[in-house]
Amino acid sequence: SGAGGAGGAFRMGAPKRGGTKSMAQEFVETFSALYATVRLTTPSKLRPTSCLNGIRCLSTGYIILGHTFLFVSTTNVNNMVPTIANLLQYNFGTTIIVGAFSAVDVFFALSGFLATHTMLPLFVKTAAKVDEKRRSTDSARGKSVGLTPTMYLLTVVNRYFRLIPVYVVMLCVFVFVTPHLNLVLGE
């Protein structure tokens, strides 16, 4: 039984003998291209919010199309407003492509909703564990445990470590590849 039906060549998602993964193992799996490939190619169970990920993906493509079109059509232009107004005046297809900026709002709204929807059960589960540990001391006082600053900080750190590799790659592309694009474009 391999990871995600990958033929058993490796046991990527297998927990340690104690039943839980070590922090080091989870950290390595976070940045493993092999583990990410297995997770991306393994079908997951459908949830009521699965369609929202599809809409978010479509809006991402729409945003890329709109930004690319505007970047190419307004290169070497001092004032973009008359140029865009000119483009919109003569072609309805241009209006549709320029409308991609509204997809940015859709993308952010859906991303915020999905992030909250994903993290809420984790917060409730963690709060229940913390509440269970504190029950002996806090039960007489009737304290309830909600979102603690520690839980919030761990969530932010987790998001940071998930996103930083993408930012590093984009920074490297900007620093090392972009200077050579002028040679390709003939400027």
mmCIF file of C-alpha atoms in Angstrom:
data_model
loop_
_atom_site.group_PDB
_atom_site.id
_atom_site.type_symbol
_atom_site.label_atom_id
_atom_site.label_comp_id
_atom_site.label_asym_id
_atom_site.label_seq_id
_atom_site.Cartn_x
_atom_site.Cartn_y
_atom_site.Cartn_z
ATOM 1 C CA SER A 1 0.000 0.000 0.000
ATOM 2 C CA GLY A 2 1.941 2.978 -1.344
ATOM 3 C CA ALA A 3 1.183 6.609 -0.945
ATOM 4 C CA GLY A 4 -2.038 7.451 -2.655
ATOM 5 C CA GLY A 5 -1.984 4.410 -4.907
ATOM 6 C CA ALA A 6 1.388 5.288 -6.381
ATOM 7 C CA GLY A 7 2.390 1.645 -6.686
ATOM 8 C CA GLY A 8 3.978 1.175 -3.295
ATOM 9 C CA ALA A 9 7.419 2.407 -4.370
ATOM 10 C CA PHE A 10 7.509 4.664 -1.335
ATOM 11 C CA ARG A 11 5.426 5.304 1.745
ATOM 12 C CA MET A 12 5.098 9.053 1.722
ATOM 13 C CA GLY A 13 2.171 9.707 3.995
ATOM 14 C CA ALA A 14 2.812 6.838 6.386
ATOM 15 C CA PRO A 15 2.847 7.890 10.035
ATOM 16 C CA LYS A 16 5.514 6.783 12.449
ATOM 17 C CA ARG A 17 4.947 3.720 14.587
ATOM 18 C CA GLY A 18 3.401 5.810 17.338
ATOM 19 C CA GLY A 19 0.607 6.850 14.973
ATOM 20 C CA THR A 20 1.645 10.478 14.513
ATOM 21 C CA LYS A 21 4.246 12.132 12.315
ATOM 22 C CA SER A 22 7.167 13.963 13.786
ATOM 23 C CA MET A 23 7.444 17.688 13.219
ATOM 24 C CA ALA A 24 10.567 17.134 11.091
ATOM 25 C CA GLN A 25 8.739 14.601 8.894
ATOM 26 C CA GLU A 26 5.817 17.007 8.386
ATOM 27 C CA PHE A 27 8.255 19.828 7.560
ATOM 28 C CA VAL A 28 10.053 17.725 4.939
ATOM 29 C CA GLU A 29 6.746 16.600 3.423
ATOM 30 C CA THR A 30 5.606 20.224 3.196
ATOM 31 C CA PHE A 31 8.422 21.029 0.745
ATOM 32 C CA SER A 32 8.643 17.642 -0.992
ATOM 33 C CA ALA A 33 7.836 17.764 -4.705
ATOM 34 C CA LEU A 34 7.210 14.018 -4.671
ATOM 35 C CA TYR A 35 4.710 14.249 -1.813
ATOM 36 C CA ALA A 36 2.994 17.242 -3.436
ATOM 37 C CA THR A 37 2.696 15.350 -6.740
ATOM 38 C CA VAL A 38 1.106 12.365 -5.013
ATOM 39 C CA ARG A 39 -1.349 14.610 -3.160
ATOM 40 C CA LEU A 40 -2.242 16.541 -6.316
ATOM 41 C CA THR A 41 -2.810 13.435 -8.431
ATOM 42 C CA THR A 42 -4.766 11.457 -5.831
ATOM 43 C CA PRO A 43 -8.493 12.102 -6.055
ATOM 44 C CA SER A 44 -9.935 13.465 -2.861
ATOM 45 C CA LYS A 45 -13.428 13.067 -1.544
ATOM 46 C CA LEU A 46 -15.873 15.687 -2.725
ATOM 47 C CA ARG A 47 -16.973 18.308 -0.251
ATOM 48 C CA PRO A 48 -19.760 20.857 -0.587
ATOM 49 C CA THR A 49 -17.133 23.548 -1.208
ATOM 50 C CA SER A 50 -15.198 21.673 -3.917
ATOM 51 C CA CYS A 51 -16.881 23.662 -6.689
ATOM 52 C CA LEU A 52 -15.611 26.893 -5.128
ATOM 53 C CA ASN A 53 -12.020 25.771 -5.709
ATOM 54 C CA GLY A 54 -12.909 25.319 -9.383
ATOM 55 C CA ILE A 55 -14.397 28.813 -9.577
ATOM 56 C CA ARG A 56 -11.294 30.174 -7.877
ATOM 57 C CA CYS A 57 -9.104 28.380 -10.435
ATOM 58 C CA LEU A 58 -11.138 29.797 -13.335
ATOM 59 C CA SER A 59 -10.941 33.302 -11.885
ATOM 60 C CA THR A 60 -7.152 32.898 -11.572
ATOM 61 C CA GLY A 61 -6.905 32.055 -15.267
ATOM 62 C CA TYR A 62 -9.159 34.984 -16.113
ATOM 63 C CA ILE A 63 -6.987 37.323 -14.043
ATOM 64 C CA ILE A 64 -3.824 36.110 -15.779
ATOM 65 C CA LEU A 65 -5.458 36.602 -19.186
ATOM 66 C CA GLY A 66 -6.584 40.141 -18.331
ATOM 67 C CA HIS A 67 -3.270 41.224 -16.848
ATOM 68 C CA THR A 68 -1.297 39.730 -19.730
ATOM 69 C CA PHE A 69 -3.506 41.443 -22.303
ATOM 70 C CA LEU A 70 -3.229 44.827 -20.591
ATOM 71 C CA PHE A 71 0.523 44.455 -20.108
ATOM 72 C CA VAL A 72 1.085 43.661 -23.770
ATOM 73 C CA SER A 73 -1.356 46.253 -25.097
ATOM 74 C CA THR A 74 -0.053 49.096 -22.945
ATOM 75 C CA THR A 75 3.692 48.492 -23.240
ATOM 76 C CA ASN A 76 5.571 51.683 -24.146
ATOM 77 C CA VAL A 77 2.533 53.846 -23.409
ATOM 78 C CA ASN A 78 2.899 56.913 -21.212
ATOM 79 C CA ASN A 79 -0.762 57.258 -20.228
ATOM 80 C CA MET A 80 -2.769 54.035 -20.000
ATOM 81 C CA VAL A 81 -6.238 55.575 -19.535
ATOM 82 C CA PRO A 82 -6.706 56.864 -23.132
ATOM 83 C CA THR A 83 -5.157 53.665 -24.495
ATOM 84 C CA ILE A 84 -7.548 51.421 -22.565
ATOM 85 C CA ALA A 85 -10.502 53.670 -23.441
ATOM 86 C CA ASN A 86 -9.494 53.377 -27.101
ATOM 87 C CA LEU A 87 -9.305 49.588 -26.878
ATOM 88 C CA LEU A 88 -12.697 49.366 -25.196
ATOM 89 C CA GLN A 89 -14.324 51.644 -27.744
ATOM 90 C CA TYR A 90 -13.653 49.480 -30.796
ATOM 91 C CA ASN A 91 -13.854 45.879 -29.648
ATOM 92 C CA PHE A 92 -16.354 44.146 -27.353
ATOM 93 C CA GLY A 93 -13.958 41.211 -26.823
ATOM 94 C CA THR A 94 -11.511 43.645 -25.277
ATOM 95 C CA THR A 95 -14.188 44.690 -22.807
ATOM 96 C CA ILE A 96 -14.580 41.083 -21.688
ATOM 97 C CA ILE A 97 -10.841 40.642 -21.224
ATOM 98 C CA VAL A 98 -10.436 43.951 -19.357
ATOM 99 C CA GLY A 99 -13.306 42.837 -17.102
ATOM 100 C CA ALA A 100 -10.876 40.326 -15.611
ATOM 101 C CA PHE A 101 -10.116 42.845 -12.889
ATOM 102 C CA SER A 102 -13.467 42.001 -11.303
ATOM 103 C CA ALA A 103 -12.236 38.402 -11.012
ATOM 104 C CA VAL A 104 -9.623 39.627 -8.520
ATOM 105 C CA ASP A 105 -12.405 40.436 -6.055
ATOM 106 C CA VAL A 106 -14.007 37.031 -6.634
ATOM 107 C CA PHE A 107 -10.664 35.312 -6.105
ATOM 108 C CA PHE A 108 -9.954 37.094 -2.808
ATOM 109 C CA ALA A 109 -13.473 36.590 -1.482
ATOM 110 C CA LEU A 110 -13.437 32.866 -2.274
ATOM 111 C CA SER A 111 -9.910 32.421 -0.928
ATOM 112 C CA GLY A 112 -10.856 34.068 2.360
ATOM 113 C CA PHE A 113 -14.014 31.993 2.655
ATOM 114 C CA LEU A 114 -12.234 28.718 1.857
ATOM 115 C CA ALA A 115 -9.351 29.480 4.226
ATOM 116 C CA THR A 116 -11.786 30.247 7.031
ATOM 117 C CA HIS A 117 -13.925 27.225 6.222
ATOM 118 C CA THR A 118 -10.839 24.990 6.256
ATOM 119 C CA MET A 119 -9.320 26.385 9.440
ATOM 120 C CA LEU A 120 -12.492 26.631 11.536
ATOM 121 C CA PRO A 121 -12.781 22.874 12.256
ATOM 122 C CA LEU A 122 -9.092 22.831 13.196
ATOM 123 C CA PHE A 123 -9.638 25.694 15.634
ATOM 124 C CA VAL A 124 -12.659 23.975 17.158
ATOM 125 C CA LYS A 125 -10.761 20.679 17.484
ATOM 126 C CA THR A 126 -7.731 22.362 19.038
ATOM 127 C CA ALA A 127 -9.902 24.442 21.343
ATOM 128 C CA ALA A 128 -11.664 21.261 22.494
ATOM 129 C CA LYS A 129 -8.310 19.654 23.315
ATOM 130 C CA VAL A 130 -7.135 22.731 25.181
ATOM 131 C CA ASP A 131 -10.480 22.976 26.957
ATOM 132 C CA GLU A 132 -10.238 19.325 27.972
ATOM 133 C CA LYS A 133 -6.788 19.912 29.478
ATOM 134 C CA ARG A 134 -7.952 23.024 31.309
ATOM 135 C CA ARG A 135 -11.271 21.560 32.379
ATOM 136 C CA SER A 136 -9.941 20.484 35.740
ATOM 137 C CA THR A 137 -8.762 23.988 36.612
ATOM 138 C CA ASP A 138 -11.234 26.154 34.693
ATOM 139 C CA SER A 139 -14.457 24.183 35.105
ATOM 140 C CA ALA A 140 -15.264 25.882 38.395
ATOM 141 C CA ARG A 141 -14.819 29.319 36.796
ATOM 142 C CA GLY A 142 -16.837 28.447 33.655
ATOM 143 C CA LYS A 143 -14.179 29.701 31.231
ATOM 144 C CA SER A 144 -14.546 28.827 27.564
ATOM 145 C CA VAL A 145 -11.602 28.499 25.223
ATOM 146 C CA GLY A 146 -11.891 29.940 21.712
ATOM 147 C CA LEU A 147 -9.299 31.039 19.210
ATOM 148 C CA THR A 148 -6.147 31.543 21.211
ATOM 149 C CA PRO A 149 -3.299 33.791 20.106
ATOM 150 C CA THR A 150 -1.060 30.715 19.907
ATOM 151 C CA MET A 151 -3.440 28.973 17.506
ATOM 152 C CA TYR A 152 -3.649 32.083 15.345
ATOM 153 C CA LEU A 153 0.143 32.488 15.331
ATOM 154 C CA LEU A 154 0.625 28.854 14.314
ATOM 155 C CA THR A 155 -1.838 29.323 11.466
ATOM 156 C CA VAL A 156 0.018 32.395 10.212
ATOM 157 C CA VAL A 157 3.385 30.620 10.456
ATOM 158 C CA ASN A 158 1.964 27.629 8.579
ATOM 159 C CA ARG A 159 0.683 29.880 5.776
ATOM 160 C CA TYR A 160 4.044 31.665 5.687
ATOM 161 C CA PHE A 161 6.003 28.442 5.203
ATOM 162 C CA ARG A 162 3.550 27.252 2.549
ATOM 163 C CA LEU A 163 3.786 30.467 0.513
ATOM 164 C CA ILE A 164 7.434 31.469 0.891
ATOM 165 C CA PRO A 165 8.813 28.954 -1.682
ATOM 166 C CA VAL A 166 6.560 30.431 -4.377
ATOM 167 C CA TYR A 167 7.709 33.940 -3.522
ATOM 168 C CA VAL A 168 11.363 32.879 -3.589
ATOM 169 C CA VAL A 169 10.939 31.315 -7.049
ATOM 170 C CA MET A 170 9.204 34.440 -8.369
ATOM 171 C CA LEU A 171 11.892 36.669 -6.859
ATOM 172 C CA CYS A 172 14.584 34.559 -8.535
ATOM 173 C CA VAL A 173 12.755 34.776 -11.879
ATOM 174 C CA PHE A 174 12.482 38.536 -11.489
ATOM 175 C CA VAL A 175 16.133 38.994 -10.535
ATOM 176 C CA PHE A 176 17.786 36.480 -12.875
ATOM 177 C CA VAL A 177 15.439 36.035 -15.869
ATOM 178 C CA THR A 178 13.759 39.413 -16.349
ATOM 179 C CA PRO A 179 16.992 41.322 -17.198
ATOM 180 C CA HIS A 180 17.531 38.951 -20.126
ATOM 181 C CA LEU A 181 14.031 39.499 -21.558
ATOM 182 C CA ASN A 182 15.100 42.834 -23.067
ATOM 183 C CA LEU A 183 17.427 40.920 -25.370
ATOM 184 C CA VAL A 184 14.540 38.724 -26.515
ATOM 185 C CA LEU A 185 12.166 41.644 -27.085
ATOM 186 C CA GLY A 186 14.854 43.572 -28.975
ATOM 187 C CA GLU A 187 14.860 46.667 -26.789
#
